[in-house]
Short mmCIF file of C-alpha atoms in Angstrom, two decimals:
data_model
loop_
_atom_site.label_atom_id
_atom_site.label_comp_id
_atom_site.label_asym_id
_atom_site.label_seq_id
_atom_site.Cartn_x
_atom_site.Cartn_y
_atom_site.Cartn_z
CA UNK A 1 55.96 70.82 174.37
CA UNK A 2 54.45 68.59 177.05
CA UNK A 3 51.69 65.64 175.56
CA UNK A 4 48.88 65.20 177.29
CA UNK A 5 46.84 61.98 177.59
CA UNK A 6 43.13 62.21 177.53
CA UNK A 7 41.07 58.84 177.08
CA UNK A 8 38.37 59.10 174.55
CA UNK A 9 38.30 60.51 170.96
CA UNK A 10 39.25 64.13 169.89
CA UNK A 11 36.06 64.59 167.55
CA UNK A 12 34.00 64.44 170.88
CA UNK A 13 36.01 66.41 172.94
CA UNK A 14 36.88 69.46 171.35
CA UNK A 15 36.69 72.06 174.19
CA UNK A 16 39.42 69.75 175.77
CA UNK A 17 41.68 69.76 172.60
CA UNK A 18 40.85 73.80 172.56
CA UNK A 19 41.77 74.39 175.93
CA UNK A 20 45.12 72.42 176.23
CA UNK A 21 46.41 74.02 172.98
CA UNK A 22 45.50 76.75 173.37
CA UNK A 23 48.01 77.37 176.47
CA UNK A 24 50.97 75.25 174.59
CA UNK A 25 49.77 71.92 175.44
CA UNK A 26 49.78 68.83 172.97
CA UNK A 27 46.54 67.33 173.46
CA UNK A 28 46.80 63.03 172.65
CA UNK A 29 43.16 61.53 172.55
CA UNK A 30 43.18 57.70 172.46
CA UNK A 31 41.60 55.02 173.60
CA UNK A 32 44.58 53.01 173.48
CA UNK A 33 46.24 52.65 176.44
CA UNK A 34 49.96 51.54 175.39
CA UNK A 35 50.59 54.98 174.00
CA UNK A 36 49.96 56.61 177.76
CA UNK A 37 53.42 55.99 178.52
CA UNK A 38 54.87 58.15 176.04
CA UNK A 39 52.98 60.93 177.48
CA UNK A 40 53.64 63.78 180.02
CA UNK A 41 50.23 64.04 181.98
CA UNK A 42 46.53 63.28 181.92
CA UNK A 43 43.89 64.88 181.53
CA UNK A 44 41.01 63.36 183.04
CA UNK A 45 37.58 64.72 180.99
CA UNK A 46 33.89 65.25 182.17
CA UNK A 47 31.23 62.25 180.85
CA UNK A 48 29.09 60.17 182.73
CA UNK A 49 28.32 58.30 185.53
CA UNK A 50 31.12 56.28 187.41
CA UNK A 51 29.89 52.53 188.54
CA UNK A 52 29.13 53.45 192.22
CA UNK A 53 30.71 49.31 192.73
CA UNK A 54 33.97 50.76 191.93
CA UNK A 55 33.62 53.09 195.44
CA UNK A 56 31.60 50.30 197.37
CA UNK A 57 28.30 51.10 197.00
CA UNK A 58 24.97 49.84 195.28
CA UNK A 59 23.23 52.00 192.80
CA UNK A 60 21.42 54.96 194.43
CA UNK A 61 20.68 57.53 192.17
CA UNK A 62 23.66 56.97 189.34
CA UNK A 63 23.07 56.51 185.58
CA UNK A 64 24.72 53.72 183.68
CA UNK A 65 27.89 53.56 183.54
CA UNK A 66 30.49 52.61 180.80
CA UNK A 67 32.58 49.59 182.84
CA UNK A 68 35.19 49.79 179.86
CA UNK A 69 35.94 53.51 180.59
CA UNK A 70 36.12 53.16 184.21
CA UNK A 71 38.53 50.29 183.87
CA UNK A 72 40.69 52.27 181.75
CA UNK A 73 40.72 55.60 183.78
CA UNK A 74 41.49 53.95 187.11
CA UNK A 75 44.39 52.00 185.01
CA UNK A 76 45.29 55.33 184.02
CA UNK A 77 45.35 56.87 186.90
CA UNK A 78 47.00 54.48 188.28
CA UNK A 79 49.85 54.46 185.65
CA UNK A 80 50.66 58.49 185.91
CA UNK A 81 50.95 58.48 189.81
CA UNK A 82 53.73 55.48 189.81
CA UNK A 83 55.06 57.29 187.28
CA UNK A 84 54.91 60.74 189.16
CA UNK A 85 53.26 62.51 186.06
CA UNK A 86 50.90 64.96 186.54
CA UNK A 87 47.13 64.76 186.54
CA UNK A 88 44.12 67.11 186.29
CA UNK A 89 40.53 65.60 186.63
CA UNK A 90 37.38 67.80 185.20
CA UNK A 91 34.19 67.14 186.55
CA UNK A 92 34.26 63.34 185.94
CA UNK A 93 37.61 63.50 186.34
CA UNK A 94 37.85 64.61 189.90
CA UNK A 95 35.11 62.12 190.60
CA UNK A 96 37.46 59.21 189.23
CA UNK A 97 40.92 60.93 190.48
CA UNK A 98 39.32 60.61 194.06
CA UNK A 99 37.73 57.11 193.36
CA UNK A 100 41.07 55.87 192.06
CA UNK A 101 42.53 57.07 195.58
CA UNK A 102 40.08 55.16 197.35
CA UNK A 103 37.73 58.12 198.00
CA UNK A 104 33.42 58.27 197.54
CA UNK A 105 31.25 59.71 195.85
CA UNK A 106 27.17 61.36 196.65
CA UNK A 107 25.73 59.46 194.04
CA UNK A 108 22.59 62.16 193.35
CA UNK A 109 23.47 65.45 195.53
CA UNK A 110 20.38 66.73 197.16
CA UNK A 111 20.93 69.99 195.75
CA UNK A 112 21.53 68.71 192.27
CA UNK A 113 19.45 71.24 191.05
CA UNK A 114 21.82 73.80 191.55
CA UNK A 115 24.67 72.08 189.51
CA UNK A 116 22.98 70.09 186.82
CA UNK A 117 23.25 71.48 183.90
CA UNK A 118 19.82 73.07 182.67
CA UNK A 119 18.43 71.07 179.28
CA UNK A 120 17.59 74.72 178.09
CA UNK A 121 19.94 77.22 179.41
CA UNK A 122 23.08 75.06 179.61
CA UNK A 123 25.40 74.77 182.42
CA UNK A 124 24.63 76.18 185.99
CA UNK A 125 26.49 79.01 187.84
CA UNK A 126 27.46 79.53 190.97
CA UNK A 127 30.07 80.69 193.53
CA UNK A 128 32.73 78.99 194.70
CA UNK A 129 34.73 79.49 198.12
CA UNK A 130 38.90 79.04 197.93
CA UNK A 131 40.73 78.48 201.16
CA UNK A 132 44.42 80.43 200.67
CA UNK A 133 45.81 77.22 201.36
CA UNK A 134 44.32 75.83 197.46
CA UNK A 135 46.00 75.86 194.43
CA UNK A 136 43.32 78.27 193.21
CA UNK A 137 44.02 80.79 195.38
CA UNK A 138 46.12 82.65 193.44
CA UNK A 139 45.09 82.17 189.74
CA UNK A 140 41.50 83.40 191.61
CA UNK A 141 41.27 84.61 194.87
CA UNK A 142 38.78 83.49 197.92
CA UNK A 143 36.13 83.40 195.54
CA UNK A 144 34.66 82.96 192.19
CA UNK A 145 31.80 81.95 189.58
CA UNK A 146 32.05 79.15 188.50
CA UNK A 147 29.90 76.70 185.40
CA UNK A 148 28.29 73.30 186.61
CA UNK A 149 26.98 70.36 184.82
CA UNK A 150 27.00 67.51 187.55
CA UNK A 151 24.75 65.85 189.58
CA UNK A 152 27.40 63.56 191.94
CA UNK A 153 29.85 65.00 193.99
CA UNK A 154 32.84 63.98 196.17
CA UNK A 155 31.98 62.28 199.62
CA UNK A 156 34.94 60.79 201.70
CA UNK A 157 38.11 62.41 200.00
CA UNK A 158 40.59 59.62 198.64
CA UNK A 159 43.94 59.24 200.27
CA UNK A 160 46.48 62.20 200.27
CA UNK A 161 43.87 64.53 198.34
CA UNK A 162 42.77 67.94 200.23
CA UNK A 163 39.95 70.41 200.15
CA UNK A 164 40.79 73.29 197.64
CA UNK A 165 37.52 74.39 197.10
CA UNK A 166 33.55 74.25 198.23
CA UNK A 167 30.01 75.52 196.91
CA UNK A 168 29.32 78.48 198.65
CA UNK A 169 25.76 77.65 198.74
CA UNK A 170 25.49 74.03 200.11
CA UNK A 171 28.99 73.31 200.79
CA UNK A 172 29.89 70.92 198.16
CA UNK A 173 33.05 69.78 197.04
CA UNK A 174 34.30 71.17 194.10
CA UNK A 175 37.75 71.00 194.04
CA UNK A 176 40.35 68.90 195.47
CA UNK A 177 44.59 68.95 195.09
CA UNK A 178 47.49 66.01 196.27
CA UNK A 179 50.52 68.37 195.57
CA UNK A 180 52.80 65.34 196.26
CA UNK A 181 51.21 63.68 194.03
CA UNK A 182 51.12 65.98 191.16
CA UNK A 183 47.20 65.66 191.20
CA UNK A 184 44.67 68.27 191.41
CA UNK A 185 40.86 68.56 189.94
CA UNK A 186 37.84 70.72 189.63
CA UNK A 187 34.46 69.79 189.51
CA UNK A 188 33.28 72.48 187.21
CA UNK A 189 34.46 72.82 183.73
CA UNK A 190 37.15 75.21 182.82
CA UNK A 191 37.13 73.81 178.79
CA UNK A 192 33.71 75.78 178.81
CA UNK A 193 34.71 78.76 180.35
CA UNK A 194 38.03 79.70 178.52
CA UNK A 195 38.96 81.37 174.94
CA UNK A 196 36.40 80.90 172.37
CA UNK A 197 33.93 80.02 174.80
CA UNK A 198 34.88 82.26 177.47
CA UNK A 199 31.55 83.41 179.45
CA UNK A 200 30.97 87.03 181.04
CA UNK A 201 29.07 85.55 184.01
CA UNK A 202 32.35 83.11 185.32
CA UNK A 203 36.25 83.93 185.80
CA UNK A 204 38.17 82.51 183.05
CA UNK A 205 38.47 79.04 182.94
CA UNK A 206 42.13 79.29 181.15
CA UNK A 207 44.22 79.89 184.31
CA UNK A 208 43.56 76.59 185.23
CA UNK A 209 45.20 75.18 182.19
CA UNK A 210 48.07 77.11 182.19
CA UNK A 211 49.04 76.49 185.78
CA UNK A 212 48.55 72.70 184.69
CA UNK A 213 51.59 73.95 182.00
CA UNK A 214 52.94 75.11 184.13
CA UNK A 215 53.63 71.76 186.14
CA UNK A 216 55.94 70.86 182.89
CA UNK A 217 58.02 73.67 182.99
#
C-alpha cells in the first residue's frame, strides 16, 4: 500500500484522510518533515492564501498567509520531484505545485464570485472544459461539474506544467499536469465530491484519487 504525505494534521483534514483510503491509499499527516522521505507521494491539500512574495509580487488582493506552511510545502515539493515521487495539488495545492515550479498566481480573480465558496450554500459549481490531451479526459470526458471554493487562480504556468483543464465560463485555470514529472493538480476539490460526501450536482470526485493510485501500481 502506497503512503501518502500530506502536511498538516489529520483531525483537520478528514475529507483528505477519507478520500485517499478510501481508494487503498495510506494517508500520513505530519507536520514533520523528516518522515516525508519514507513516503510514496504527496498530497498537496486546499487552505489559505499563499504569500504572493513567494511568486514575485506585492500583496494585491491575498489574505494572510502562514510563512511556516509555505516554507514547508515548497520544501516538499521540492523533495518529491528530485525524488521522482508523485504529486497531486488540491486547490491550494495546485496553486503551490505551480508556485514551486516558478509559475504565478491572480491574486483575487475578477470573477471570484463564481468560485468562492458561498458562506451559506457552501462550495460553488460550475463546468469545466477538458482538452483530450488532459489527464482528465478519460476518468471524465470534455466536460464536467465541478465544486469551487477559491478566490486565486493560476496565472503564468510554472515550468514543464500544461493546461488540462479551464472554467468554461471565464476561462480560468483549473487544472494543470507535468506527466514527466509525476505532477498533476486540480483546482476544485475532489475530497468534497467523492464517497460519503459525494454530491448529485458534480461528477464524482473519486476518479481522481484512484488514478493518483494508480501512479503506484
Amino acid at each position: 500500500m502506497a503512503k501518502i504525505f500530506v502536511y498538516g494534521e489529520r483531525e483537520t483534514m478528514v475529507n483528505y484522510a477519507n478520500a485517499l483510503e478510501g481508494v487503498g491509499l495510506e494517508a500520513l499527516f505530519s507536520q514533520d518533515l523528516s518522515l516525508a522521505k519514507s513516503c510514496d507521494g504527496l498530497l498537496l491539500p486546499g487552505g489559505g492564501d499563499i504569500d504572493p512574495a513567494r511568486y514575485g509580487q506585492s500583496p494585491a488582493g491575498s489574505e494572510t498567509p502562514d510563512p511556516q506552511r509555505d516554507e514547508a510545502e515548497l520544501s516538499l515539493v521540492a523533495d518529491f520531484l528530485s525524488w521522482g515521487k508523485p504529486l497531486l495539488g488540491i486547490c491550494r495545492g495546485v496553486q503551490m505545485l505551480n508556485v514551486a515550479l516558478g509559475g504565478t498566481l491572480i491574486q483575487d480573480i475578477p470573477t471570484a464570485l463564481d468560485h468562492k465558496r458561498d458562506p451559506d450554500q457552501g462550495d460553488r459549481v460550475h463546468l469545466v472544459t477538458v482538452p483530450e490531451s488532459s489527464f482528465l479526459y478519460p476518468l471524465y470526458g470534455g466536460e464536467l461539474a465541478v465544486n469551487s471554493a477559491h478566490h486565486q487562480a493560476l496565472d503564468v504556468l510554472g515550468s514543464g506544467l500544461r493546461l488540462a483543464a479551464r472554467s468554461q465560463k471565464d476561462g480560468v485555470i483549473e487544472a494543470v499536469e507535468a506527466p514527466d514529472k509525476r505532477a498533476y493538480g486540480v483546482q476544485w476539490h475532489p475530497e468534497r465530491m467523492s464517497f460519503a460526501l459525494r454530491r448529485p450536482d458534480t461528477v464524482d470526485g473519486r476518479p481522481i484519487f484512484e488514478f493518483f493510485r494508480n501512479l503506484f501500481l
